[in-house]
Amino acid sequence: MSVVWPRRASGLPPGQRLLGEMPRFTDKPFAAPPPSPPDLDLTISVDRAPRAVVGPDLLASLGPREFVADFHCVTTWSVTGLVWTGTPLCEVFAAVGIEAPPAPYLVARSTDHRRGHFLATDAFADDVIVATHLDGQPLAARHGGPVRLVAPRHYGYKSIKHLIALEFRSDPPQRLGKEHLRGRVDQEERHPTWPGWLLRIPYRLLIPPTAFLAERAIH
């Protein structure tokens, strides 16, 4: 396996470096991707009360379309010009009767027990999508299939892979770990406490071993 190391390039957000292609990358690099569920059932709830279940038929009826977006990992690597196929999350919510945030916070959950926290208003942005394809191909397990979030203006830890649930909550998250509540790339909000510029080098040093282990785990 080749060493993954990003290079300098113009036009990138603060502290970011360019990779030529999308690696498999995860905060649990020793673990293989979780098994894909036989059927997509994306549950939506408000303060733990179920509101709706979104299946593949509903997503298809909303007219999935292509979105070109860059992807920025908090560890400082970026991949540009990715073509995602999916539906804006705000349209998914509208299809089940949620036209505006019913609570101030949103938690996205995955089958591998990852969570991404949002201000609900950030999640309603037009460029946050529920994606099913990448570069014309169905999302493979290595990149978060069968369905993942894509939030281009936020660090990759908001683009939750293997998406299964979206939970609106009235109470702010109690534990964020290394995740900034907003995680905006242009503001370099890498961490809830530490300034983003201070983390560039230590985070960048994590890229080669993480990518290597994550790729090995999938095999």
Coordinates of C-alpha atoms in Angstrom, one line a residue:
M1 CA 0.0 0.0 0.0
S2 CA 1.4 3.4 -0.9
V3 CA 2.0 6.1 1.6
V4 CA -0.8 8.7 1.7
W5 CA 0.6 12.2 2.2
P6 CA -1.1 15.4 1.1
R7 CA 0.6 18.1 -0.8
R8 CA 0.3 21.9 -0.9
A9 CA -2.1 23.3 -3.4
S10 CA -3.7 26.7 -4.0
G11 CA -7.3 27.5 -3.3
L12 CA -7.7 25.2 -0.3
P13 CA -9.1 26.3 3.1
P14 CA -6.7 27.2 6.0
G15 CA -4.3 24.4 6.9
Q16 CA -5.6 21.9 4.3
R17 CA -3.4 19.9 1.9
L18 CA -4.5 18.1 -1.3
L19 CA -4.9 14.3 -1.9
G20 CA -5.4 13.0 -5.4
E21 CA -8.1 10.5 -4.4
M22 CA -10.5 9.7 -1.6
P23 CA -8.9 7.3 0.9
R24 CA -10.7 5.1 3.4
F25 CA -10.4 7.1 6.6
T26 CA -11.9 6.6 10.0
D27 CA -11.3 7.2 13.7
K28 CA -11.4 3.4 14.1
P29 CA -8.8 2.3 11.5
F30 CA -8.4 -1.2 12.9
A31 CA -12.1 -1.9 12.3
A32 CA -13.7 -3.1 9.0
P33 CA -16.8 -1.3 7.8
P34 CA -20.0 -2.5 9.5
P35 CA -22.2 -4.9 7.5
S36 CA -24.7 -3.1 5.2
P37 CA -28.3 -3.4 6.4
P38 CA -30.5 -5.3 3.9
D39 CA -32.9 -2.4 3.7
L40 CA -32.4 1.3 4.2
D41 CA -34.5 2.6 7.1
L42 CA -33.4 6.1 8.1
T43 CA -35.3 7.0 11.2
I44 CA -36.1 10.6 12.1
S45 CA -37.0 11.6 15.7
V46 CA -37.6 14.7 17.8
D47 CA -36.5 14.6 21.4
R48 CA -36.5 10.8 21.2
A49 CA -40.1 10.6 19.8
P50 CA -40.2 8.9 16.4
R51 CA -41.4 11.2 13.6
A52 CA -40.7 9.3 10.4
V53 CA -38.9 6.5 8.6
V54 CA -37.2 7.2 5.3
G55 CA -36.8 4.3 2.9
P56 CA -35.2 4.0 -0.6
D57 CA -38.5 4.6 -2.3
L58 CA -39.0 8.0 -0.7
L59 CA -35.4 9.0 -1.5
A60 CA -35.9 7.9 -5.1
S61 CA -39.1 9.9 -5.4
L62 CA -37.3 13.1 -4.4
G63 CA -35.3 13.0 -7.5
P64 CA -31.6 12.4 -6.5
R65 CA -29.2 14.6 -8.4
E66 CA -25.5 15.2 -8.7
F67 CA -23.6 17.6 -6.5
V68 CA -19.9 18.5 -7.0
A69 CA -18.2 19.3 -3.7
D70 CA -14.8 19.2 -2.0
F71 CA -14.2 17.0 1.1
H72 CA -12.1 18.3 3.9
C73 CA -10.9 16.0 6.7
V74 CA -10.1 17.5 10.1
T75 CA -6.6 15.9 9.9
T76 CA -5.8 18.4 7.1
W77 CA -6.3 16.4 3.9
S78 CA -8.7 17.5 1.2
V79 CA -10.0 15.9 -2.0
T80 CA -11.6 18.3 -4.5
G81 CA -14.2 17.9 -7.2
L82 CA -16.0 14.8 -5.9
V83 CA -19.4 14.1 -7.6
W84 CA -22.0 12.9 -5.1
T85 CA -25.5 11.8 -6.0
G86 CA -28.2 12.4 -3.4
T87 CA -30.9 14.6 -2.1
P88 CA -30.6 17.7 0.1
L89 CA -31.3 16.8 3.7
C90 CA -33.7 19.7 4.0
E91 CA -35.8 18.2 1.2
V92 CA -35.8 14.9 3.0
F93 CA -37.1 16.6 6.1
A94 CA -39.7 18.5 4.2
A95 CA -41.0 15.3 2.6
V96 CA -41.9 14.0 6.1
G97 CA -43.4 17.3 7.2
I98 CA -40.4 19.0 8.9
E99 CA -40.1 22.3 7.1
A100 CA -37.9 24.0 9.8
P101 CA -35.8 22.7 12.7
P102 CA -38.1 21.5 15.4
A103 CA -35.3 21.7 18.0
P104 CA -31.9 23.5 18.0
Y105 CA -29.6 20.5 17.7
L106 CA -29.4 17.5 15.4
V107 CA -27.5 14.2 16.0
A108 CA -26.7 11.9 13.1
R109 CA -26.0 8.3 14.0
S110 CA -24.4 5.4 12.0
T111 CA -24.4 1.6 12.2
D112 CA -20.9 1.7 13.6
H113 CA -22.0 3.8 16.5
R114 CA -20.4 7.1 15.3
R115 CA -22.3 10.3 16.0
G116 CA -22.1 13.7 14.4
H117 CA -23.5 16.7 16.1
F118 CA -25.0 19.8 14.3
L119 CA -26.7 23.0 15.0
A120 CA -29.9 22.1 13.3
T121 CA -29.7 25.3 11.2
D122 CA -26.4 24.1 9.8
A123 CA -27.9 20.8 8.8
F124 CA -30.7 22.5 6.9
A125 CA -28.2 24.2 4.5
D126 CA -28.9 23.4 0.9
D127 CA -25.5 21.7 0.4
V128 CA -25.9 19.1 3.1
I129 CA -27.1 16.0 1.3
V130 CA -28.1 12.4 1.9
A131 CA -25.8 10.7 -0.6
T132 CA -26.1 7.3 -2.1
H133 CA -23.5 7.4 -4.9
L134 CA -19.9 8.8 -5.3
D135 CA -18.5 9.5 -8.8
G136 CA -21.4 7.7 -10.4
Q137 CA -21.1 4.5 -8.4
P138 CA -23.2 3.3 -5.5
L139 CA -21.5 4.1 -2.2
A140 CA -19.3 1.3 -1.3
A141 CA -18.8 0.3 2.4
R142 CA -15.3 1.9 2.3
H143 CA -16.9 5.3 1.8
G144 CA -19.9 5.0 4.1
G145 CA -22.5 3.1 2.0
P146 CA -25.2 2.5 1.5
V147 CA -26.1 6.0 2.6
R148 CA -24.1 8.8 4.2
L149 CA -24.3 12.5 5.0
V150 CA -22.2 14.9 3.0
A151 CA -21.6 18.4 4.6
P152 CA -19.0 20.1 2.4
R153 CA -18.6 23.2 4.5
H154 CA -17.8 21.2 7.6
Y155 CA -15.0 18.9 8.5
G156 CA -15.5 15.2 7.5
Y157 CA -16.5 14.1 10.9
K158 CA -19.9 15.7 10.2
S159 CA -20.3 13.7 7.0
I160 CA -21.5 10.6 8.9
K161 CA -21.0 7.3 7.1
H162 CA -23.5 4.3 7.2
L163 CA -26.3 6.7 8.2
I164 CA -29.3 5.2 10.0
A165 CA -30.8 7.9 12.2
L166 CA -31.3 11.6 12.6
E167 CA -32.4 12.9 16.0
F168 CA -33.5 16.5 16.7
R169 CA -32.8 17.4 20.3
S170 CA -33.6 20.4 22.5
D171 CA -30.7 19.9 24.9
P172 CA -27.2 20.7 23.7
P173 CA -24.8 17.7 23.4
Q174 CA -23.1 16.9 26.7
R175 CA -20.0 15.2 25.2
L176 CA -18.4 16.2 21.9
G177 CA -14.9 14.6 22.3
K178 CA -12.7 16.0 19.6
E179 CA -15.6 17.3 17.5
H180 CA -16.4 21.0 17.4
L181 CA -20.1 21.6 17.5
R182 CA -20.0 23.4 14.2
G183 CA -16.8 22.2 12.6
R184 CA -16.7 24.9 9.8
V185 CA -13.8 24.4 7.5
D186 CA -13.4 28.1 6.6
Q187 CA -13.3 29.0 10.3
E188 CA -10.8 26.1 11.1
E189 CA -13.0 24.8 13.9
R190 CA -11.2 21.5 14.2
H191 CA -11.6 21.0 18.0
P192 CA -14.0 22.2 20.7
T193 CA -11.2 23.6 22.8
W194 CA -7.9 23.9 21.0
P195 CA -7.3 26.4 18.2
G196 CA -7.3 24.8 14.8
W197 CA -3.9 26.1 13.6
L198 CA -2.3 24.4 16.6
L199 CA -3.5 21.0 15.5
R200 CA -2.4 21.1 11.9
I201 CA 0.9 19.3 12.3
P202 CA 0.0 16.7 14.9
Y203 CA -3.2 15.8 13.0
R204 CA -1.3 15.7 9.7
L205 CA 1.1 13.1 11.1
L206 CA -1.9 10.8 11.7
I207 CA -2.8 10.6 8.0
P208 CA -0.3 7.9 6.7
P209 CA -0.8 5.4 9.6
T210 CA -4.6 5.9 9.7
A211 CA -5.1 5.5 6.0
F212 CA -2.8 2.4 5.9
L213 CA -4.6 0.7 8.8
A214 CA -8.0 1.6 7.5
E215 CA -7.2 0.2 4.1
R216 CA -5.8 -3.0 5.5
A217 CA -8.8 -3.5 7.7
I218 CA -11.2 -3.5 4.8
H219 CA -9.2 -6.4 3.3

